[in-house]
Amino acid sequence: MASRKGLTIVYTGNGKGKTSAALGAAMRALGHGWRVLIIQFFKGDWPVVYGELELAKRLHPQFEVLQLGRGFVKIMGDKKPFEEHVEAAQAALNLTRERMLSGNYDLIILDEVIYALGYLDFKLIDLKDVLQIIREKPPQMHLILTGRNAPAEIIEAADLVTEMMEIKHPMKKGIPAQQGIDY
Ligand code: ATP
Ligand code: MG
């Protein structure tokens, strides 16, 4: 379609809804018969079953979800060597570049990639590498990045940026993550 312009979209902020918004966009894209790839930068070593991953098994190969992270970094009892997290995030970035340049996808979602740029006291990947991915994006392909605290350079490079703002979150009342809503 002549008018199609692949967008770079960022969902950031401290309120819930960043990954959920990206999954909503994925659902629309899938409905149009598009090919969608989600690369998750932290998820991958947690003992929960993600709904998106289960759906991807049913919709393969139109919809793929790759959980390439090694789980929580330095929190929630993480005992893995820090290098292991860095290597996993680097591998996820390399795979992103390779898949993106294959031209096989209409929408690629880099879930939580913005956390990997630096969060609390860790940094797994370089900002310049993510900016390069945005620059090299095929013109028709849409790219979504999620994660709190998007740096100014990412905001600048994006076409659409939405900040989720927390007004209330059940976690504050001690209500744990809910299947179908949080994972
Ligand atoms: P979701 O995946 O539910 O759309 P998110 O992508 O906006 O949330 P992340 O920052 O990626 O949120 O957080 C990952 C997990 O932390 C999710 O399970 C989410 O429900 C939970 N979470 C998100 N926002 C908050 C918050 N403000 N307080 C507590 N927990 C949160
Ligand atoms: Mg998220």
JSON list of C-alpha atoms and ligand atoms in Angstrom, two decimals:
[
{"chain": "A", "resi": 1, "resn": "MET", "atom": "CA", "xyz": [0.00, 0.00, 0.00]},
{"chain": "A", "resi": 2, "resn": "ALA", "atom": "CA", "xyz": [1.53, 3.31, -1.10]},
{"chain": "A", "resi": 3, "resn": "SER", "atom": "CA", "xyz": [0.57, 5.21, 2.03]},
{"chain": "A", "resi": 4, "resn": "ARG", "atom": "CA", "xyz": [2.09, 2.72, 4.43]},
{"chain": "A", "resi": 5, "resn": "LYS", "atom": "CA", "xyz": [4.78, 4.21, 6.61]},
{"chain": "A", "resi": 6, "resn": "GLY", "atom": "CA", "xyz": [6.44, 1.96, 9.16]},
{"chain": "A", "resi": 7, "resn": "LEU", "atom": "CA", "xyz": [6.36, 3.70, 12.52]},
{"chain": "A", "resi": 8, "resn": "THR", "atom": "CA", "xyz": [8.68, 3.59, 15.49]},
{"chain": "A", "resi": 9, "resn": "ILE", "atom": "CA", "xyz": [6.49, 3.48, 18.57]},
{"chain": "A", "resi": 10, "resn": "VAL", "atom": "CA", "xyz": [7.54, 3.76, 22.22]},
{"chain": "A", "resi": 11, "resn": "TYR", "atom": "CA", "xyz": [5.45, 2.78, 25.25]},
{"chain": "A", "resi": 12, "resn": "THR", "atom": "CA", "xyz": [7.12, 4.05, 28.38]},
{"chain": "A", "resi": 13, "resn": "GLY", "atom": "CA", "xyz": [6.24, 5.39, 31.85]},
{"chain": "A", "resi": 14, "resn": "ASN", "atom": "CA", "xyz": [5.74, 3.87, 35.29]},
{"chain": "A", "resi": 15, "resn": "GLY", "atom": "CA", "xyz": [2.10, 2.82, 34.91]},
{"chain": "A", "resi": 16, "resn": "LYS", "atom": "CA", "xyz": [1.01, -0.62, 33.79]},
{"chain": "A", "resi": 17, "resn": "GLY", "atom": "CA", "xyz": [0.10, -1.11, 30.14]},
{"chain": "A", "resi": 18, "resn": "LYS", "atom": "CA", "xyz": [3.28, -0.90, 28.07]},
{"chain": "A", "resi": 19, "resn": "THR", "atom": "CA", "xyz": [3.56, -4.55, 27.09]},
{"chain": "A", "resi": 20, "resn": "SER", "atom": "CA", "xyz": [-0.24, -4.82, 27.02]},
{"chain": "A", "resi": 21, "resn": "ALA", "atom": "CA", "xyz": [-0.46, -1.96, 24.50]},
{"chain": "A", "resi": 22, "resn": "ALA", "atom": "CA", "xyz": [2.17, -3.62, 22.33]},
{"chain": "A", "resi": 23, "resn": "LEU", "atom": "CA", "xyz": [0.23, -6.89, 22.45]},
{"chain": "A", "resi": 24, "resn": "GLY", "atom": "CA", "xyz": [-2.92, -5.02, 21.45]},
{"chain": "A", "resi": 25, "resn": "ALA", "atom": "CA", "xyz": [-1.13, -3.68, 18.38]},
{"chain": "A", "resi": 26, "resn": "ALA", "atom": "CA", "xyz": [0.10, -7.21, 17.64]},
{"chain": "A", "resi": 27, "resn": "MET", "atom": "CA", "xyz": [-3.47, -8.49, 17.74]},
{"chain": "A", "resi": 28, "resn": "ARG", "atom": "CA", "xyz": [-4.57, -5.91, 15.18]},
{"chain": "A", "resi": 29, "resn": "ALA", "atom": "CA", "xyz": [-1.62, -6.65, 12.93]},
{"chain": "A", "resi": 30, "resn": "LEU", "atom": "CA", "xyz": [-2.28, -10.40, 13.12]},
{"chain": "A", "resi": 31, "resn": "GLY", "atom": "CA", "xyz": [-5.89, -9.77, 12.19]},
{"chain": "A", "resi": 32, "resn": "HIS", "atom": "CA", "xyz": [-4.66, -8.25, 8.95]},
{"chain": "A", "resi": 33, "resn": "GLY", "atom": "CA", "xyz": [-2.67, -11.40, 8.27]},
{"chain": "A", "resi": 34, "resn": "TRP", "atom": "CA", "xyz": [0.63, -9.65, 9.03]},
{"chain": "A", "resi": 35, "resn": "ARG", "atom": "CA", "xyz": [3.70, -11.37, 10.38]},
{"chain": "A", "resi": 36, "resn": "VAL", "atom": "CA", "xyz": [4.56, -10.29, 13.90]},
{"chain": "A", "resi": 37, "resn": "LEU", "atom": "CA", "xyz": [7.67, -11.00, 15.97]},
{"chain": "A", "resi": 38, "resn": "ILE", "atom": "CA", "xyz": [8.05, -10.18, 19.65]},
{"chain": "A", "resi": 39, "resn": "ILE", "atom": "CA", "xyz": [11.48, -10.31, 21.26]},
{"chain": "A", "resi": 40, "resn": "GLN", "atom": "CA", "xyz": [11.33, -10.14, 25.04]},
{"chain": "A", "resi": 41, "resn": "PHE", "atom": "CA", "xyz": [14.56, -8.89, 26.64]},
{"chain": "A", "resi": 42, "resn": "PHE", "atom": "CA", "xyz": [14.02, -9.99, 30.25]},
{"chain": "A", "resi": 43, "resn": "LYS", "atom": "CA", "xyz": [11.33, -12.62, 30.26]},
{"chain": "A", "resi": 44, "resn": "GLY", "atom": "CA", "xyz": [12.60, -16.10, 29.65]},
{"chain": "A", "resi": 45, "resn": "ASP", "atom": "CA", "xyz": [13.54, -17.64, 32.94]},
{"chain": "A", "resi": 46, "resn": "TRP", "atom": "CA", "xyz": [10.46, -17.19, 35.09]},
{"chain": "A", "resi": 47, "resn": "PRO", "atom": "CA", "xyz": [8.19, -19.97, 36.22]},
{"chain": "A", "resi": 48, "resn": "VAL", "atom": "CA", "xyz": [5.01, -18.47, 34.76]},
{"chain": "A", "resi": 49, "resn": "VAL", "atom": "CA", "xyz": [3.26, -19.33, 31.52]},
{"chain": "A", "resi": 50, "resn": "TYR", "atom": "CA", "xyz": [2.77, -16.21, 29.42]},
{"chain": "A", "resi": 51, "resn": "GLY", "atom": "CA", "xyz": [-0.48, -15.94, 27.46]},
{"chain": "A", "resi": 52, "resn": "GLU", "atom": "CA", "xyz": [1.30, -14.34, 24.52]},
{"chain": "A", "resi": 53, "resn": "LEU", "atom": "CA", "xyz": [3.72, -17.26, 24.30]},
{"chain": "A", "resi": 54, "resn": "GLU", "atom": "CA", "xyz": [0.90, -19.81, 24.32]},
{"chain": "A", "resi": 55, "resn": "LEU", "atom": "CA", "xyz": [-0.94, -17.87, 21.60]},
{"chain": "A", "resi": 56, "resn": "ALA", "atom": "CA", "xyz": [2.22, -17.74, 19.49]},
{"chain": "A", "resi": 57, "resn": "LYS", "atom": "CA", "xyz": [2.41, -21.54, 19.58]},
{"chain": "A", "resi": 58, "resn": "ARG", "atom": "CA", "xyz": [-1.04, -21.65, 17.99]},
{"chain": "A", "resi": 59, "resn": "LEU", "atom": "CA", "xyz": [-0.36, -18.92, 15.42]},
{"chain": "A", "resi": 60, "resn": "HIS", "atom": "CA", "xyz": [3.15, -19.98, 14.41]},
{"chain": "A", "resi": 61, "resn": "PRO", "atom": "CA", "xyz": [4.73, -18.93, 12.04]},
{"chain": "A", "resi": 62, "resn": "GLN", "atom": "CA", "xyz": [2.58, -15.84, 11.58]},
{"chain": "A", "resi": 63, "resn": "PHE", "atom": "CA", "xyz": [3.19, -14.86, 15.20]},
{"chain": "A", "resi": 64, "resn": "GLU", "atom": "CA", "xyz": [6.42, -15.58, 17.05]},
{"chain": "A", "resi": 65, "resn": "VAL", "atom": "CA", "xyz": [7.38, -14.68, 20.61]},
{"chain": "A", "resi": 66, "resn": "LEU", "atom": "CA", "xyz": [11.01, -15.22, 21.58]},
{"chain": "A", "resi": 67, "resn": "GLN", "atom": "CA", "xyz": [11.82, -14.92, 25.25]},
{"chain": "A", "resi": 68, "resn": "LEU", "atom": "CA", "xyz": [15.56, -14.34, 25.15]},
{"chain": "A", "resi": 69, "resn": "GLY", "atom": "CA", "xyz": [16.15, -12.87, 28.59]},
{"chain": "A", "resi": 70, "resn": "ARG", "atom": "CA", "xyz": [17.46, -14.65, 31.64]},
{"chain": "A", "resi": 71, "resn": "GLY", "atom": "CA", "xyz": [14.87, -13.29, 34.07]},
{"chain": "A", "resi": 72, "resn": "PHE", "atom": "CA", "xyz": [15.24, -10.73, 36.84]},
{"chain": "A", "resi": 73, "resn": "VAL", "atom": "CA", "xyz": [18.56, -8.88, 37.04]},
{"chain": "A", "resi": 74, "resn": "LYS", "atom": "CA", "xyz": [19.95, -8.35, 40.54]},
{"chain": "A", "resi": 75, "resn": "ILE", "atom": "CA", "xyz": [16.50, -8.60, 42.16]},
{"chain": "A", "resi": 76, "resn": "MET", "atom": "CA", "xyz": [14.00, -11.29, 43.17]},
{"chain": "A", "resi": 77, "resn": "GLY", "atom": "CA", "xyz": [16.76, -13.69, 44.18]},
{"chain": "A", "resi": 78, "resn": "ASP", "atom": "CA", "xyz": [18.73, -13.43, 40.92]},
{"chain": "A", "resi": 79, "resn": "LYS", "atom": "CA", "xyz": [21.97, -15.37, 41.45]},
{"chain": "A", "resi": 80, "resn": "LYS", "atom": "CA", "xyz": [23.15, -15.52, 37.84]},
{"chain": "A", "resi": 81, "resn": "PRO", "atom": "CA", "xyz": [26.47, -13.96, 36.90]},
{"chain": "A", "resi": 82, "resn": "PHE", "atom": "CA", "xyz": [25.81, -10.48, 35.53]},
{"chain": "A", "resi": 83, "resn": "GLU", "atom": "CA", "xyz": [27.70, -11.44, 32.35]},
{"chain": "A", "resi": 84, "resn": "GLU", "atom": "CA", "xyz": [25.02, -14.01, 31.58]},
{"chain": "A", "resi": 85, "resn": "HIS", "atom": "CA", "xyz": [22.37, -11.29, 31.44]},
{"chain": "A", "resi": 86, "resn": "VAL", "atom": "CA", "xyz": [24.61, -9.07, 29.30]},
{"chain": "A", "resi": 87, "resn": "GLU", "atom": "CA", "xyz": [25.30, -11.89, 26.85]},
{"chain": "A", "resi": 88, "resn": "ALA", "atom": "CA", "xyz": [21.60, -12.76, 26.59]},
{"chain": "A", "resi": 89, "resn": "ALA", "atom": "CA", "xyz": [20.64, -9.14, 25.91]},
{"chain": "A", "resi": 90, "resn": "GLN", "atom": "CA", "xyz": [23.41, -8.78, 23.30]},
{"chain": "A", "resi": 91, "resn": "ALA", "atom": "CA", "xyz": [22.26, -11.97, 21.61]},
{"chain": "A", "resi": 92, "resn": "ALA", "atom": "CA", "xyz": [18.69, -10.63, 21.60]},
{"chain": "A", "resi": 93, "resn": "LEU", "atom": "CA", "xyz": [19.89, -7.43, 19.92]},
{"chain": "A", "resi": 94, "resn": "ASN", "atom": "CA", "xyz": [21.85, -9.35, 17.29]},
{"chain": "A", "resi": 95, "resn": "LEU", "atom": "CA", "xyz": [18.85, -11.53, 16.54]},
{"chain": "A", "resi": 96, "resn": "THR", "atom": "CA", "xyz": [16.64, -8.43, 16.31]},
{"chain": "A", "resi": 97, "resn": "ARG", "atom": "CA", "xyz": [18.92, -6.93, 13.68]},
{"chain": "A", "resi": 98, "resn": "GLU", "atom": "CA", "xyz": [19.07, -10.16, 11.69]},
{"chain": "A", "resi": 99, "resn": "ARG", "atom": "CA", "xyz": [15.31, -10.77, 11.74]},
{"chain": "A", "resi": 100, "resn": "MET", "atom": "CA", "xyz": [14.51, -7.13, 11.03]},
{"chain": "A", "resi": 101, "resn": "LEU", "atom": "CA", "xyz": [16.80, -7.00, 8.00]},
{"chain": "A", "resi": 102, "resn": "SER", "atom": "CA", "xyz": [15.33, -10.28, 6.67]},
{"chain": "A", "resi": 103, "resn": "GLY", "atom": "CA", "xyz": [12.30, -8.20, 5.66]},
{"chain": "A", "resi": 104, "resn": "ASN", "atom": "CA", "xyz": [10.00, -11.01, 6.76]},
{"chain": "A", "resi": 105, "resn": "TYR", "atom": "CA", "xyz": [8.07, -9.06, 9.38]},
{"chain": "A", "resi": 106, "resn": "ASP", "atom": "CA", "xyz": [5.45, -6.33, 9.31]},
{"chain": "A", "resi": 107, "resn": "LEU", "atom": "CA", "xyz": [5.71, -5.59, 13.03]},
{"chain": "A", "resi": 108, "resn": "ILE", "atom": "CA", "xyz": [8.53, -6.26, 15.46]},
{"chain": "A", "resi": 109, "resn": "ILE", "atom": "CA", "xyz": [8.08, -5.60, 19.17]},
{"chain": "A", "resi": 110, "resn": "LEU", "atom": "CA", "xyz": [11.15, -5.24, 21.40]},
{"chain": "A", "resi": 111, "resn": "ASP", "atom": "CA", "xyz": [9.55, -5.80, 24.76]},
{"chain": "A", "resi": 112, "resn": "GLU", "atom": "CA", "xyz": [11.32, -4.25, 27.75]},
{"chain": "A", "resi": 113, "resn": "VAL", "atom": "CA", "xyz": [14.31, -3.35, 25.56]},
{"chain": "A", "resi": 114, "resn": "ILE", "atom": "CA", "xyz": [14.31, 0.10, 27.18]},
{"chain": "A", "resi": 115, "resn": "TYR", "atom": "CA", "xyz": [15.00, -1.45, 30.61]},
{"chain": "A", "resi": 116, "resn": "ALA", "atom": "CA", "xyz": [18.03, -3.16, 29.13]},
{"chain": "A", "resi": 117, "resn": "LEU", "atom": "CA", "xyz": [19.48, 0.26, 28.27]},
{"chain": "A", "resi": 118, "resn": "GLY", "atom": "CA", "xyz": [19.90, 0.95, 31.96]},
{"chain": "A", "resi": 119, "resn": "TYR", "atom": "CA", "xyz": [17.66, 0.52, 34.93]},
{"chain": "A", "resi": 120, "resn": "LEU", "atom": "CA", "xyz": [18.41, 0.76, 38.66]},
{"chain": "A", "resi": 121, "resn": "ASP", "atom": "CA", "xyz": [22.13, -0.07, 38.72]},
{"chain": "A", "resi": 122, "resn": "PHE", "atom": "CA", "xyz": [22.55, -2.20, 35.63]},
{"chain": "A", "resi": 123, "resn": "LYS", "atom": "CA", "xyz": [23.02, -1.70, 31.93]},
{"chain": "A", "resi": 124, "resn": "LEU", "atom": "CA", "xyz": [22.89, -4.60, 29.48]},
{"chain": "A", "resi": 125, "resn": "ILE", "atom": "CA", "xyz": [23.01, -2.95, 26.05]},
{"chain": "A", "resi": 126, "resn": "ASP", "atom": "CA", "xyz": [24.21, 0.31, 24.45]},
{"chain": "A", "resi": 127, "resn": "LEU", "atom": "CA", "xyz": [21.89, 3.10, 23.43]},
{"chain": "A", "resi": 128, "resn": "LYS", "atom": "CA", "xyz": [23.78, 3.50, 20.15]},
{"chain": "A", "resi": 129, "resn": "ASP", "atom": "CA", "xyz": [22.91, -0.08, 19.16]},
{"chain": "A", "resi": 130, "resn": "VAL", "atom": "CA", "xyz": [19.20, 0.49, 19.72]},
{"chain": "A", "resi": 131, "resn": "LEU", "atom": "CA", "xyz": [19.34, 3.79, 17.82]},
{"chain": "A", "resi": 132, "resn": "GLN", "atom": "CA", "xyz": [21.02, 1.94, 14.96]},
{"chain": "A", "resi": 133, "resn": "ILE", "atom": "CA", "xyz": [18.18, -0.59, 14.88]},
{"chain": "A", "resi": 134, "resn": "ILE", "atom": "CA", "xyz": [15.67, 2.27, 14.68]},
{"chain": "A", "resi": 135, "resn": "ARG", "atom": "CA", "xyz": [17.69, 3.87, 11.87]},
{"chain": "A", "resi": 136, "resn": "GLU", "atom": "CA", "xyz": [18.01, 0.66, 9.86]},
{"chain": "A", "resi": 137, "resn": "LYS", "atom": "CA", "xyz": [14.37, -0.34, 10.20]},
{"chain": "A", "resi": 138, "resn": "PRO", "atom": "CA", "xyz": [12.83, -1.29, 6.82]},
{"chain": "A", "resi": 139, "resn": "PRO", "atom": "CA", "xyz": [10.61, 1.65, 5.77]},
{"chain": "A", "resi": 140, "resn": "GLN", "atom": "CA", "xyz": [7.37, -0.38, 5.77]},
{"chain": "A", "resi": 141, "resn": "MET", "atom": "CA", "xyz": [7.97, -2.24, 9.02]},
{"chain": "A", "resi": 142, "resn": "HIS", "atom": "CA", "xyz": [6.51, -1.04, 12.30]},
{"chain": "A", "resi": 143, "resn": "LEU", "atom": "CA", "xyz": [8.71, -1.23, 15.39]},
{"chain": "A", "resi": 144, "resn": "ILE", "atom": "CA", "xyz": [7.50, -1.01, 18.99]},
{"chain": "A", "resi": 145, "resn": "LEU", "atom": "CA", "xyz": [9.81, -0.58, 21.99]},
{"chain": "A", "resi": 146, "resn": "THR", "atom": "CA", "xyz": [8.64, -0.84, 25.59]},
{"chain": "A", "resi": 147, "resn": "GLY", "atom": "CA", "xyz": [10.09, -0.10, 29.02]},
{"chain": "A", "resi": 148, "resn": "ARG", "atom": "CA", "xyz": [10.15, 2.58, 31.71]},
{"chain": "A", "resi": 149, "resn": "ASN", "atom": "CA", "xyz": [12.36, 5.65, 31.53]},
{"chain": "A", "resi": 150, "resn": "ALA", "atom": "CA", "xyz": [12.86, 5.98, 27.78]},
{"chain": "A", "resi": 151, "resn": "PRO", "atom": "CA", "xyz": [15.95, 8.14, 27.20]},
{"chain": "A", "resi": 152, "resn": "ALA", "atom": "CA", "xyz": [15.59, 11.41, 25.28]},
{"chain": "A", "resi": 153, "resn": "GLU", "atom": "CA", "xyz": [17.42, 10.01, 22.23]},
{"chain": "A", "resi": 154, "resn": "ILE", "atom": "CA", "xyz": [14.90, 7.18, 21.85]},
{"chain": "A", "resi": 155, "resn": "ILE", "atom": "CA", "xyz": [11.99, 9.60, 22.23]},
{"chain": "A", "resi": 156, "resn": "GLU", "atom": "CA", "xyz": [13.58, 11.82, 19.60]},
{"chain": "A", "resi": 157, "resn": "ALA", "atom": "CA", "xyz": [14.01, 8.93, 17.16]},
{"chain": "A", "resi": 158, "resn": "ALA", "atom": "CA", "xyz": [10.42, 7.66, 17.58]},
{"chain": "A", "resi": 159, "resn": "ASP", "atom": "CA", "xyz": [7.31, 8.71, 15.65]},
{"chain": "A", "resi": 160, "resn": "LEU", "atom": "CA", "xyz": [4.88, 7.95, 18.46]},
{"chain": "A", "resi": 161, "resn": "VAL", "atom": "CA", "xyz": [5.56, 7.97, 22.20]},
{"chain": "A", "resi": 162, "resn": "THR", "atom": "CA", "xyz": [3.02, 7.27, 24.92]},
{"chain": "A", "resi": 163, "resn": "GLU", "atom": "CA", "xyz": [3.79, 7.48, 28.61]},
{"chain": "A", "resi": 164, "resn": "MET", "atom": "CA", "xyz": [1.72, 5.23, 30.87]},
{"chain": "A", "resi": 165, "resn": "MET", "atom": "CA", "xyz": [1.09, 7.06, 34.13]},
{"chain": "A", "resi": 166, "resn": "GLU", "atom": "CA", "xyz": [0.29, 5.11, 37.26]},
{"chain": "A", "resi": 167, "resn": "ILE", "atom": "CA", "xyz": [-2.82, 6.28, 39.05]},
{"chain": "A", "resi": 168, "resn": "LYS", "atom": "CA", "xyz": [-3.54, 3.07, 40.93]},
{"chain": "A", "resi": 169, "resn": "HIS", "atom": "CA", "xyz": [-1.98, -0.38, 40.85]},
{"chain": "A", "resi": 170, "resn": "PRO", "atom": "CA", "xyz": [-3.28, -3.45, 42.71]},
{"chain": "A", "resi": 171, "resn": "MET", "atom": "CA", "xyz": [0.30, -4.40, 43.67]},
{"chain": "A", "resi": 172, "resn": "LYS", "atom": "CA", "xyz": [0.24, -1.46, 46.08]},
{"chain": "A", "resi": 173, "resn": "LYS", "atom": "CA", "xyz": [-2.57, -3.21, 47.96]},
{"chain": "A", "resi": 174, "resn": "GLY", "atom": "CA", "xyz": [-0.59, -6.43, 47.95]},
{"chain": "A", "resi": 175, "resn": "ILE", "atom": "CA", "xyz": [-2.65, -8.05, 45.18]},
{"chain": "A", "resi": 176, "resn": "PRO", "atom": "CA", "xyz": [-0.27, -10.31, 43.20]},
{"chain": "A", "resi": 177, "resn": "ALA", "atom": "CA", "xyz": [0.10, -10.47, 39.40]},
{"chain": "A", "resi": 178, "resn": "GLN", "atom": "CA", "xyz": [-2.97, -12.01, 37.76]},
{"chain": "A", "resi": 179, "resn": "GLN", "atom": "CA", "xyz": [-3.04, -14.62, 34.98]},
{"chain": "A", "resi": 180, "resn": "GLY", "atom": "CA", "xyz": [-4.56, -13.24, 31.77]},
{"chain": "A", "resi": 181, "resn": "ILE", "atom": "CA", "xyz": [-3.93, -9.65, 32.88]},
{"chain": "A", "resi": 182, "resn": "ASP", "atom": "CA", "xyz": [-0.28, -9.52, 33.90]},
{"chain": "A", "resi": 183, "resn": "TYR", "atom": "CA", "xyz": [1.05, -12.61, 32.14]},
{"chain": "B", "resi": 1, "resn": "ATP", "atom": "P1", "xyz": [1.99, -5.06, 31.31]},
{"chain": "B", "resi": 1, "resn": "ATP", "atom": "O1", "xyz": [2.92, -6.13, 30.83]},
{"chain": "B", "resi": 1, "resn": "ATP", "atom": "O2", "xyz": [1.04, -5.63, 32.31]},
{"chain": "B", "resi": 1, "resn": "ATP", "atom": "O3", "xyz": [1.35, -4.27, 30.23]},
{"chain": "B", "resi": 1, "resn": "ATP", "atom": "P2", "xyz": [4.03, -3.09, 31.67]},
{"chain": "B", "resi": 1, "resn": "ATP", "atom": "O4", "xyz": [4.66, -3.66, 30.46]},
{"chain": "B", "resi": 1, "resn": "ATP", "atom": "O5", "xyz": [3.55, -1.68, 31.59]},
{"chain": "B", "resi": 1, "resn": "ATP", "atom": "O6", "xyz": [2.86, -4.02, 32.15]},
{"chain": "B", "resi": 1, "resn": "ATP", "atom": "P3", "xyz": [6.50, -3.48, 33.11]},
{"chain": "B", "resi": 1, "resn": "ATP", "atom": "O7", "xyz": [7.18, -2.26, 33.61]},
{"chain": "B", "resi": 1, "resn": "ATP", "atom": "O8", "xyz": [7.05, -4.18, 31.93]},
{"chain": "B", "resi": 1, "resn": "ATP", "atom": "O9", "xyz": [4.97, -3.16, 32.91]},
{"chain": "B", "resi": 1, "resn": "ATP", "atom": "O10", "xyz": [6.38, -4.45, 34.35]},
{"chain": "B", "resi": 1, "resn": "ATP", "atom": "C1", "xyz": [6.35, -5.81, 34.31]},
{"chain": "B", "resi": 1, "resn": "ATP", "atom": "C2", "xyz": [5.42, -6.34, 35.37]},
{"chain": "B", "resi": 1, "resn": "ATP", "atom": "O11", "xyz": [5.26, -5.44, 36.45]},
{"chain": "B", "resi": 1, "resn": "ATP", "atom": "C3", "xyz": [4.04, -6.57, 34.82]},
{"chain": "B", "resi": 1, "resn": "ATP", "atom": "O12", "xyz": [3.62, -7.82, 35.27]},
{"chain": "B", "resi": 1, "resn": "ATP", "atom": "C4", "xyz": [3.18, -5.51, 35.37]},
{"chain": "B", "resi": 1, "resn": "ATP", "atom": "O13", "xyz": [1.87, -5.90, 35.68]},
{"chain": "B", "resi": 1, "resn": "ATP", "atom": "C5", "xyz": [3.89, -5.11, 36.64]},
{"chain": "B", "resi": 1, "resn": "ATP", "atom": "N1", "xyz": [3.72, -3.67, 36.79]},
{"chain": "B", "resi": 1, "resn": "ATP", "atom": "C6", "xyz": [3.59, -2.78, 35.81]},
{"chain": "B", "resi": 1, "resn": "ATP", "atom": "N2", "xyz": [3.40, -1.53, 36.27]},
{"chain": "B", "resi": 1, "resn": "ATP", "atom": "C7", "xyz": [3.41, -1.64, 37.61]},
{"chain": "B", "resi": 1, "resn": "ATP", "atom": "C8", "xyz": [3.27, -0.72, 38.69]},
{"chain": "B", "resi": 1, "resn": "ATP", "atom": "N3", "xyz": [3.08, 0.57, 38.46]},
{"chain": "B", "resi": 1, "resn": "ATP", "atom": "N4", "xyz": [3.34, -1.22, 39.95]},
{"chain": "B", "resi": 1, "resn": "ATP", "atom": "C9", "xyz": [3.56, -2.53, 40.17]},
{"chain": "B", "resi": 1, "resn": "ATP", "atom": "N5", "xyz": [3.70, -3.44, 39.21]},
{"chain": "B", "resi": 1, "resn": "ATP", "atom": "C10", "xyz": [3.63, -3.02, 37.95]},
{"chain": "B", "resi": 2, "resn": "MG", "atom": "MG", "xyz": [6.29, -4.77, 30.14]}
]
